[in-house]
Amino acid sequence: DGGITQSPKYLFRKEGQNVTLSCEQNLNHDAMYWYRQDPGQGLRLIYYSQIVNDFQKGDIAEGYSVSREKKESFPLTVTSAQKNPTAFYLCASSIGLQGTQYFGAGTRLSVL
Amino acid sequence: RKEVEQDPGPFNVPEGATVAFNCTYSNSASQSFFWYRQDCRKEPKLLMSVYSSGNEDGRFTAQLNRASQYISLLIRDSKLSDSATYLCVVNGGGSYIPTFGRGTSLIVHP
């Protein structure tokens, strides 16, 4: 089945720790995105990538980093510089920036 | 001014009611438009694309008004299962990234 897989579903971070969220897609999409959603709020764009080996900051990139070494994969690292990381993180992909976005099931990150 | 605006609601309606949401956008060059549905603690899922001529899928009708820069979603004969948050997405064209509204909450009660 084609789709987007995010892992883990739940993740706990200790203070001062970096953690990495995985996002893999087998839809052959060029564009991939990371969003953050806080309770009762909309989606805020963290980073996006239009093509392999290229990515751009979104609205709230501070404290996060990404890589796009393969077309299928777009991992997000939440660094210790992100002081309020507790949120629901969603990965999405689309054929191009104008295409329909398809989402993974999300990762819930909490701080211990 | 926010690029994409939605009334957060909640819209509280009885089963069988007809309900409509609007979503306004500020970029007049926007080219593609979508409605997504998001259930509590789940990922957004595409409900329907919005075409210039409007489109209908069963009880759901989406329309685009370019002159006034808004899209709408009409739900007829509401079901309990329609309770969710409805997100609109506007793509600006070219290198513009898709922009999400904050969503409108719908609660359908018996």
Coordinates of N, CA and C in Angstrom, one line a residue:
Chain A
D1 N 0.8 -1.2 0.0 CA 0.0 0.0 0.0 C 0.9 1.2 0.0
G2 N 0.5 2.2 -0.8 CA 1.3 3.5 -0.8 C 0.8 4.3 0.3
G3 N 1.8 5.1 0.8 CA 1.4 6.0 1.9 C 2.6 6.6 2.6
I4 N 2.3 7.3 3.7 CA 3.3 7.9 4.5 C 3.4 7.3 5.8
T5 N 4.5 6.9 6.3 CA 4.7 6.3 7.6 C 5.5 7.2 8.5
Q6 N 4.9 7.5 9.6 CA 5.7 8.2 10.6 C 5.9 7.3 11.8
S7 N 7.1 7.5 12.4 CA 7.4 6.7 13.6 C 8.4 7.5 14.5
P8 N 8.3 7.3 15.8 CA 7.3 6.5 16.5 C 6.0 7.2 16.6
K9 N 5.0 6.5 17.1 CA 3.7 7.2 17.3 C 3.7 8.1 18.5
Y10 N 4.4 7.7 19.5 CA 4.6 8.5 20.8 C 6.1 8.5 21.1
L11 N 6.5 9.7 21.5 CA 7.9 9.9 21.8 C 8.1 10.8 23.0
F12 N 9.0 10.4 23.9 CA 9.3 11.2 25.1 C 10.7 11.8 25.1
R13 N 10.8 13.0 25.3 CA 12.1 13.6 25.3 C 12.6 14.1 26.7
K14 N 13.8 13.8 27.1 CA 14.3 14.3 28.3 C 14.9 15.7 28.0
E15 N 15.0 16.5 29.1 CA 15.5 17.9 28.9 C 17.0 17.8 28.4
G16 N 17.3 18.6 27.4 CA 18.6 18.7 26.8 C 18.9 17.6 25.8
Q17 N 17.9 16.8 25.5 CA 18.1 15.7 24.5 C 17.6 16.1 23.1
N18 N 18.3 15.6 22.1 CA 17.8 15.7 20.7 C 17.0 14.5 20.4
V19 N 15.9 14.6 19.7 CA 15.2 13.4 19.3 C 14.9 13.6 17.8
T20 N 14.8 12.4 17.1 CA 14.5 12.4 15.7 C 13.2 11.7 15.4
L21 N 12.4 12.4 14.6 CA 11.1 11.8 14.1 C 11.3 11.3 12.7
S22 N 10.8 10.1 12.4 CA 11.0 9.6 11.1 C 9.7 9.8 10.3
C23 N 10.0 10.0 9.0 CA 8.9 10.2 8.0 C 9.4 9.5 6.7
E24 N 8.6 8.5 6.2 CA 9.0 7.8 5.0 C 7.7 7.7 4.1
Q25 N 7.9 8.0 2.8 CA 6.8 7.9 1.9 C 7.2 7.0 0.7
N26 N 6.2 6.3 0.2 CA 6.5 5.5 -1.0 C 5.5 5.9 -2.2
L27 N 5.1 7.2 -2.1 CA 4.2 7.7 -3.1 C 5.0 8.4 -4.3
N28 N 6.3 8.3 -4.3 CA 7.1 8.9 -5.3 C 6.9 10.5 -5.4
H29 N 6.6 11.1 -4.2 CA 6.3 12.5 -4.2 C 7.7 13.3 -4.1
D30 N 7.7 14.4 -4.8 CA 8.9 15.2 -4.6 C 8.9 16.1 -3.4
A31 N 7.7 16.6 -3.0 CA 7.7 17.6 -1.9 C 7.3 16.9 -0.6
M32 N 7.9 17.3 0.4 CA 7.6 16.8 1.8 C 7.6 17.9 2.8
Y33 N 6.8 17.8 3.8 CA 6.6 18.9 4.8 C 6.6 18.3 6.2
W34 N 6.9 19.2 7.1 CA 6.7 18.9 8.6 C 5.9 20.0 9.2
Y35 N 4.9 19.6 9.9 CA 4.0 20.6 10.6 C 4.0 20.2 12.1
R36 N 3.7 21.3 12.9 CA 3.5 21.1 14.3 C 2.1 21.6 14.6
Q37 N 1.4 20.8 15.4 CA 0.0 21.2 15.8 C -0.1 21.1 17.3
D38 N -0.4 22.2 17.9 CA -0.7 22.3 19.4 C -2.2 22.2 19.6
P39 N -2.6 21.7 20.8 CA -4.0 21.5 21.1 C -4.9 22.6 20.7
G40 N -5.9 22.4 20.0 CA -6.9 23.4 19.6 C -6.4 24.4 18.6
Q41 N -5.2 24.1 18.0 CA -4.6 25.1 17.1 C -4.5 24.5 15.7
G42 N -4.2 25.3 14.7 CA -4.0 24.9 13.4 C -2.6 24.3 13.2
L43 N -2.3 24.0 11.9 CA -1.0 23.4 11.6 C 0.0 24.6 11.3
R44 N 1.2 24.4 11.9 CA 2.2 25.4 11.6 C 3.4 24.7 10.9
L45 N 3.8 25.3 9.8 CA 4.9 24.7 9.0 C 6.3 24.9 9.6
I46 N 7.0 23.8 9.8 CA 8.3 23.8 10.4 C 9.4 23.9 9.3
Y47 N 9.4 22.9 8.4 CA 10.3 22.9 7.3 C 9.5 22.2 6.1
Y48 N 10.0 22.5 4.9 CA 9.5 21.8 3.7 C 10.7 21.5 2.7
S49 N 10.4 20.6 1.9 CA 11.5 20.2 0.9 C 10.8 20.0 -0.5
Q50 N 11.3 20.7 -1.5 CA 10.7 20.5 -2.8 C 11.3 19.4 -3.6
I51 N 12.6 19.0 -3.2 CA 13.3 18.1 -3.9 C 14.4 17.5 -3.1
V52 N 15.0 16.4 -3.5 CA 16.1 15.8 -2.7 C 17.2 16.8 -2.5
N53 N 17.8 16.8 -1.4 CA 19.0 17.6 -1.0 C 18.7 19.1 -1.0
D54 N 17.4 19.4 -0.9 CA 17.0 20.8 -0.7 C 15.9 20.9 0.3
F55 N 16.0 21.9 1.1 CA 14.8 22.1 2.1 C 14.8 23.6 2.5
Q56 N 13.7 24.1 2.9 CA 13.5 25.5 3.3 C 12.8 25.6 4.6
K57 N 13.2 26.6 5.4 CA 12.5 26.9 6.6 C 11.1 27.3 6.4
G58 N 10.2 26.8 7.4 CA 8.9 27.3 7.4 C 8.7 28.4 8.4
D59 N 7.5 28.5 9.0 CA 7.2 29.6 9.9 C 7.9 29.5 11.3
I60 N 8.2 28.2 11.7 CA 8.6 28.0 13.1 C 9.8 27.1 13.1
A61 N 10.8 27.3 12.3 CA 12.0 26.4 12.1 C 12.9 26.4 13.3
E62 N 12.9 27.4 14.1 CA 13.9 27.5 15.2 C 13.8 26.4 16.2
G63 N 14.9 25.7 16.4 CA 14.9 24.6 17.4 C 14.7 23.2 16.7
Y64 N 14.6 23.2 15.4 CA 14.4 22.0 14.6 C 15.4 22.0 13.5
S65 N 15.7 20.7 13.0 CA 16.5 20.6 11.8 C 16.0 19.4 11.0
V66 N 16.3 19.4 9.7 CA 15.8 18.3 8.8 C 17.0 17.9 7.9
S67 N 16.8 16.8 7.2 CA 17.6 16.5 6.1 C 16.8 15.8 5.0
R68 N 17.3 15.8 3.8 CA 16.5 15.2 2.7 C 17.5 14.5 1.7
E69 N 18.1 13.5 2.2 CA 19.1 12.7 1.5 C 18.5 11.8 0.5
K70 N 17.3 11.3 0.8 CA 16.6 10.4 -0.1 C 15.2 11.0 -0.4
K71 N 14.7 10.7 -1.6 CA 13.4 11.2 -2.0 C 12.3 10.7 -1.0
E72 N 12.5 9.4 -0.5 CA 11.5 8.8 0.3 C 11.5 9.3 1.8
S73 N 12.5 9.9 2.2 CA 12.7 10.1 3.6 C 13.0 11.6 4.0
F74 N 12.3 12.1 5.1 CA 12.5 13.5 5.5 C 12.4 13.5 7.0
P75 N 13.5 13.1 7.7 CA 13.5 13.1 9.1 C 13.5 14.5 9.8
L76 N 12.9 14.6 10.9 CA 12.9 15.9 11.6 C 13.6 15.7 13.0
T77 N 14.6 16.5 13.3 CA 15.2 16.4 14.6 C 14.7 17.6 15.4
V78 N 14.2 17.3 16.6 CA 13.9 18.3 17.6 C 15.0 18.5 18.5
T79 N 15.7 19.6 18.4 CA 16.9 19.8 19.2 C 16.6 20.3 20.6
S80 N 17.6 20.3 21.4 CA 17.5 20.8 22.8 C 17.2 22.3 22.8
A81 N 17.4 23.0 21.7 CA 17.1 24.4 21.6 C 15.7 24.7 21.5
Q82 N 14.9 23.7 21.2 CA 13.4 23.9 21.2 C 12.9 23.7 22.6
K83 N 12.5 24.8 23.2 CA 12.2 24.8 24.6 C 10.8 24.3 24.9
N84 N 10.0 24.3 24.0 CA 8.6 23.8 24.2 C 8.2 22.8 23.1
P85 N 8.7 21.6 23.1 CA 8.6 20.7 22.0 C 7.3 19.9 22.1
T86 N 6.6 19.9 23.2 CA 5.4 19.1 23.3 C 4.3 19.5 22.3
A87 N 4.0 18.6 21.4 CA 3.0 18.9 20.3 C 2.8 17.6 19.5
F88 N 1.9 17.7 18.6 CA 1.6 16.7 17.6 C 2.3 17.1 16.3
Y89 N 3.2 16.2 15.8 CA 4.0 16.5 14.7 C 3.5 15.7 13.5
L90 N 3.2 16.3 12.4 CA 2.6 15.7 11.2 C 3.6 15.9 10.0
C91 N 3.8 14.8 9.3 CA 4.6 14.9 8.1 C 3.6 14.7 6.9
A92 N 3.9 15.4 5.8 CA 3.0 15.3 4.6 C 3.9 15.3 3.4
S93 N 3.3 14.8 2.3 CA 4.0 14.8 1.0 C 3.0 15.2 -0.1
S94 N 3.5 15.7 -1.2 CA 2.7 16.0 -2.4 C 3.6 15.9 -3.6
I95 N 2.9 15.7 -4.8 CA 3.7 15.6 -6.0 C 4.6 16.8 -6.2
G96 N 4.0 18.0 -6.0 CA 4.8 19.3 -6.0 C 4.1 20.2 -5.0
L97 N 4.5 21.4 -4.9 CA 4.0 22.3 -4.0 C 2.5 22.6 -4.3
Q98 N 2.1 22.4 -5.5 CA 0.7 22.7 -5.8 C -0.2 21.4 -5.7
G99 N 0.4 20.3 -5.4 CA -0.4 19.1 -5.4 C -1.1 18.8 -4.1
T100 N -2.0 17.9 -4.1 CA -2.7 17.5 -2.8 C -1.7 16.9 -1.8
Q101 N -1.8 17.3 -0.6 CA -1.0 16.8 0.4 C -1.6 15.6 1.1
Y102 N -0.7 14.6 1.4 CA -1.2 13.4 2.1 C -0.3 13.3 3.4
F103 N -1.0 13.0 4.5 CA -0.4 13.1 5.8 C -0.1 11.7 6.3
G104 N 1.0 11.6 7.1 CA 1.2 10.5 8.0 C 0.3 10.6 9.2
A105 N 0.3 9.5 10.0 CA -0.5 9.4 11.2 C -0.1 10.3 12.4
G106 N 1.1 10.8 12.3 CA 1.6 11.8 13.3 C 2.4 11.1 14.4
T107 N 3.2 12.0 15.0 CA 4.0 11.6 16.2 C 3.6 12.6 17.3
R108 N 3.3 12.0 18.5 CA 3.0 12.9 19.7 C 4.3 12.9 20.5
L109 N 4.8 14.1 20.7 CA 6.1 14.3 21.4 C 5.7 14.9 22.8
S110 N 6.3 14.4 23.8 CA 6.1 14.9 25.2 C 7.4 15.0 25.8
V111 N 7.5 15.9 26.8 CA 8.7 16.1 27.5 C 8.6 15.5 28.9
L112 N 9.6 14.7 29.3 CA 9.6 14.0 30.6 C 10.0 15.0 31.7
Chain B
R1 N -2.9 40.9 8.4 CA -4.1 40.0 8.0 C -3.6 38.6 7.7
K2 N -4.2 37.6 8.3 CA -3.8 36.3 8.0 C -4.1 35.9 6.6
E3 N -3.3 35.0 6.1 CA -3.4 34.6 4.7 C -4.7 33.8 4.4
V4 N -5.0 32.9 5.3 CA -6.2 32.1 5.2 C -6.9 32.1 6.5
E5 N -8.2 32.5 6.5 CA -8.9 32.6 7.7 C -10.2 31.8 7.7
Q6 N -10.4 31.2 8.9 CA -11.6 30.4 9.1 C -12.2 30.8 10.4
D7 N -13.6 30.7 10.5 CA -14.3 30.8 11.8 C -14.0 29.6 12.6
P8 N -13.4 29.6 13.8 CA -13.1 28.4 14.5 C -14.3 27.6 15.0
G9 N -15.4 28.3 15.1 CA -16.6 27.7 15.7 C -16.5 27.5 17.2
P10 N -17.1 26.5 17.8 CA -17.7 25.4 17.1 C -19.1 25.7 16.5
F11 N -19.4 25.0 15.4 CA -20.8 25.0 14.9 C -21.4 23.8 15.5
N12 N -22.5 24.0 16.2 CA -23.2 23.0 16.9 C -24.6 22.8 16.2
V13 N -24.8 21.7 15.5 CA -26.0 21.5 14.7 C -26.6 20.2 15.0
P14 N -27.9 20.0 14.9 CA -28.6 18.7 15.0 C -28.4 17.9 13.8
E15 N -28.6 16.6 14.0 CA -28.5 15.7 12.9 C -29.6 16.1 11.8
G16 N -29.2 16.0 10.6 CA -30.1 16.3 9.5 C -30.0 17.7 9.0
A17 N -29.3 18.6 9.8 CA -29.2 20.0 9.5 C -28.3 20.2 8.3
T18 N -28.4 21.3 7.7 CA -27.4 21.8 6.6 C -26.6 22.9 7.3
V19 N -25.3 22.7 7.0 CA -24.3 23.7 7.6 C -23.3 24.1 6.6
A20 N -22.9 25.3 6.7 CA -21.9 25.8 5.7 C -20.8 26.6 6.4
F21 N -19.5 26.3 5.9 CA -18.4 27.0 6.4 C -17.7 27.8 5.2
N22 N -17.2 28.9 5.6 CA -16.4 29.7 4.6 C -14.9 29.8 5.0
C23 N -14.1 30.0 4.0 CA -12.7 30.2 4.3 C -12.2 31.3 3.3
T24 N -11.7 32.4 3.9 CA -11.2 33.5 3.1 C -9.7 33.5 2.9
Y25 N -9.2 33.9 1.8 CA -7.8 33.9 1.5 C -7.4 35.3 1.0
S26 N -6.1 35.7 1.2 CA -5.7 37.0 0.9 C -4.9 37.1 -0.4
N27 N -4.3 36.0 -0.9 CA -3.5 36.0 -2.1 C -4.4 35.8 -3.3
S28 N -4.6 36.9 -4.1 CA -5.5 36.8 -5.2 C -4.9 35.9 -6.3
A29 N -3.6 35.5 -6.3 CA -3.0 34.7 -7.2 C -3.1 33.2 -6.9
S30 N -3.8 32.9 -5.8 CA -3.9 31.5 -5.4 C -4.6 30.7 -6.5
Q31 N -4.1 29.4 -6.6 CA -4.5 28.6 -7.7 C -5.2 27.3 -7.4
S32 N -5.0 26.8 -6.3 CA -5.7 25.5 -5.9 C -6.1 25.5 -4.5
F33 N -7.2 24.8 -4.3 CA -7.9 25.0 -3.0 C -8.4 23.6 -2.6
F34 N -8.4 23.3 -1.3 CA -8.8 22.0 -0.8 C -9.5 22.1 0.5
W35 N -10.4 21.2 0.8 CA -10.9 21.0 2.2 C -10.4 19.7 2.7
Y36 N -9.9 19.7 4.0 CA -9.5 18.5 4.7 C -10.4 18.4 5.9
R37 N -10.5 17.1 6.3 CA -11.2 16.8 7.6 C -10.2 16.3 8.6
Q38 N -10.3 16.7 9.8 CA -9.4 16.2 10.8 C -10.2 15.8 12.0
D39 N -10.1 14.5 12.4 CA -10.7 14.0 13.6 C -9.8 14.2 14.8
C40 N -10.4 14.2 16.0 CA -9.6 14.5 17.2 C -8.4 13.6 17.3
R41 N -7.3 14.2 17.4 CA -6.0 13.4 17.6 C -5.6 12.5 16.4
K42 N -6.1 12.9 15.3 CA -5.8 12.2 14.1 C -5.2 13.1 13.0
E43 N -4.6 12.5 11.9 CA -4.1 13.4 10.9 C -5.2 13.9 10.0
P44 N -5.0 15.1 9.3 CA -5.9 15.6 8.4 C -6.0 14.6 7.2
K45 N -7.2 14.5 6.6 CA -7.5 13.7 5.5 C -8.2 14.5 4.4
L46 N -7.8 14.4 3.2 CA -8.5 15.1 2.1 C -9.9 14.8 2.0
L47 N -10.8 15.8 2.1 CA -12.2 15.7 1.9 C -12.6 15.9 0.4
M48 N -12.1 17.0 -0.1 CA -12.4 17.3 -1.5 C -11.5 18.5 -2.0
S49 N -11.2 18.5 -3.3 CA -10.6 19.6 -3.9 C -11.7 20.6 -4.3
V50 N -11.4 21.9 -4.5 CA -12.4 22.9 -4.9 C -12.0 23.4 -6.2
Y51 N -12.9 23.2 -7.2 CA -12.7 23.6 -8.5 C -13.4 24.9 -8.8
S52 N -13.0 25.6 -9.8 CA -13.6 26.9 -10.2 C -15.1 26.8 -10.4
S53 N -15.5 25.6 -11.0 CA -16.9 25.4 -11.3 C -17.7 24.9 -10.2
G54 N -17.0 24.6 -9.0 CA -17.6 24.0 -7.9 C -17.7 22.5 -8.1
N55 N -17.8 21.8 -7.0 CA -17.9 20.4 -7.1 C -18.7 19.8 -5.9
E56 N -19.2 18.6 -6.2 CA -20.1 18.0 -5.2 C -19.8 16.6 -5.1
D57 N -19.8 16.1 -3.8 CA -19.5 14.7 -3.6 C -20.5 14.2 -2.5
G58 N -21.6 13.6 -3.0 CA -22.6 13.2 -2.0 C -23.2 14.4 -1.3
R59 N -23.1 14.4 0.0 CA -23.7 15.4 0.8 C -22.9 16.7 0.9
F60 N -21.7 16.6 0.3 CA -20.8 17.7 0.4 C -20.6 18.5 -0.9
T61 N -20.7 19.8 -0.8 CA -20.5 20.7 -1.9 C -19.5 21.8 -1.6
A62 N -18.5 21.9 -2.5 CA -17.5 22.9 -2.3 C -17.6 23.9 -3.4
Q63 N -17.4 25.2 -3.1 CA -17.5 26.2 -4.1 C -16.3 27.2 -3.9
L64 N -16.0 27.9 -5.0 CA -14.9 28.9 -5.0 C -15.5 30.2 -5.5
N65 N -15.2 31.3 -4.8 CA -15.6 32.6 -5.2 C -14.4 33.4 -5.3
R66 N -13.8 33.5 -6.6 CA -12.6 34.2 -6.7 C -12.7 35.7 -6.5
A67 N -13.8 36.3 -6.9 CA -14.0 37.7 -6.8 C -14.0 38.2 -5.4
S68 N -14.6 37.4 -4.5 CA -14.6 37.7 -3.1 C -13.5 37.0 -2.3
Q69 N -12.8 36.2 -3.0 CA -11.6 35.4 -2.4 C -12.0 34.6 -1.2
Y70 N -13.0 33.7 -1.4 CA -13.3 32.7 -0.4 C -13.7 31.4 -1.0
I71 N -13.6 30.3 -0.3 CA -14.1 29.0 -0.6 C -15.1 28.6 0.4
S72 N -16.0 27.8 0.0 CA -17.1 27.4 1.0 C -17.2 25.9 1.0
L73 N -17.8 25.3 2.0 CA -18.1 23.9 2.1 C -19.5 23.8 2.7
L74 N -20.4 23.1 2.0 CA -21.7 22.9 2.4 C -21.9 21.4 2.7
I75 N -22.5 21.2 3.9 CA -22.8 19.8 4.3 C -24.3 19.7 4.5
R76 N -24.9 18.8 3.7 CA -26.3 18.6 3.8 C -26.6 17.4 4.6
D77 N -27.8 17.3 5.3 CA -28.2 16.1 6.0 C -27.1 15.6 7.0
S78 N -26.6 16.5 7.9 CA -25.5 16.2 8.7 C -25.7 14.9 9.5
K79 N -24.6 14.2 9.6 CA -24.6 12.9 10.4 C -23.7 13.2 11.6
L80 N -23.9 12.3 12.7 CA -23.1 12.4 13.9 C -21.6 12.2 13.5
S81 N -21.4 11.4 12.5 CA -20.0 11.1 12.1 C -19.3 12.2 11.3
D82 N -20.1 13.3 11.0 CA -19.5 14.5 10.4 C -18.8 15.4 11.4
S83 N -19.0 15.1 12.7 CA -18.3 15.9 13.7 C -16.8 15.8 13.6
A84 N -16.2 16.9 13.4 CA -14.7 16.9 13.1 C -14.3 18.4 13.0
T85 N -13.1 18.6 12.7 CA -12.6 19.9 12.3 C -12.3 19.9 10.9
Y86 N -12.8 21.0 10.2 CA -12.6 21.1 8.7 C -11.6 22.2 8.4
L87 N -10.5 21.8 7.7 CA -9.4 22.7 7.4 C -9.5 23.1 6.0
C88 N -9.3 24.3 5.6 CA -9.1 24.7 4.2 C -7.7 24.9 4.0
V89 N -7.3 24.6 2.7 CA -5.9 24.8 2.3 C -5.9 25.6 1.0
V90 N -5.0 26.6 0.9 CA -4.9 27.4 -0.3 C -3.5 27.3 -0.8
N91 N -3.3 27.0 -2.1 CA -2.0 27.0 -2.7 C -1.8 28.2 -3.5
G92 N -0.7 28.9 -3.3 CA -0.6 30.2 -4.0 C -0.1 30.2 -5.4
G93 N 0.4 29.0 -5.9 CA 0.9 28.9 -7.2 C 2.4 29.1 -7.2
G94 N 3.1 28.6 -8.3 CA 4.5 28.7 -8.4 C 5.2 28.1 -7.2
S95 N 6.0 28.9 -6.5 CA 6.8 28.4 -5.4 C 6.1 28.7 -4.1
Y96 N 4.9 29.2 -4.1 CA 4.2 29.4 -2.9 C 3.8 28.1 -2.2
I97 N 4.1 28.0 -0.9 CA 3.8 26.8 -0.2 C 2.3 26.8 0.2
P98 N 1.7 25.6 0.3 CA 0.3 25.5 0.8 C 0.1 26.2 2.1
T99 N -1.0 26.9 2.3 CA -1.3 27.5 3.6 C -2.6 27.0 4.1
F100 N -2.5 26.5 5.4 CA -3.7 26.0 6.1 C -4.4 27.1 6.9
G101 N -5.7 27.0 6.9 CA -6.5 27.7 7.8 C -6.4 27.0 9.2
R102 N -6.9 27.7 10.2 CA -6.8 27.0 11.6 C -7.9 26.0 11.8
G103 N -8.9 26.0 10.9 CA -9.9 24.9 11.0 C -11.2 25.5 11.6
T104 N -12.3 24.8 11.2 CA -13.6 25.1 11.8 C -14.1 23.8 12.5
S105 N -14.5 23.9 13.7 CA -15.0 22.7 14.4 C -16.5 22.6 14.2
L106 N -16.9 21.3 13.9 CA -18.3 21.0 13.7 C -18.7 19.9 14.7
I107 N -19.8 20.2 15.4 CA -20.3 19.2 16.3 C -21.8 18.9 15.9
V108 N -22.0 17.7 15.5 CA -23.4 17.3 15.2 C -24.0 16.5 16.3
H109 N -25.1 16.9 16.9 CA -25.7 16.2 18.0 C -27.0 15.6 17.6
P110 N -27.4 14.5 18.4 CA -28.6 13.8 18.1 C -29.9 14.7 18.2

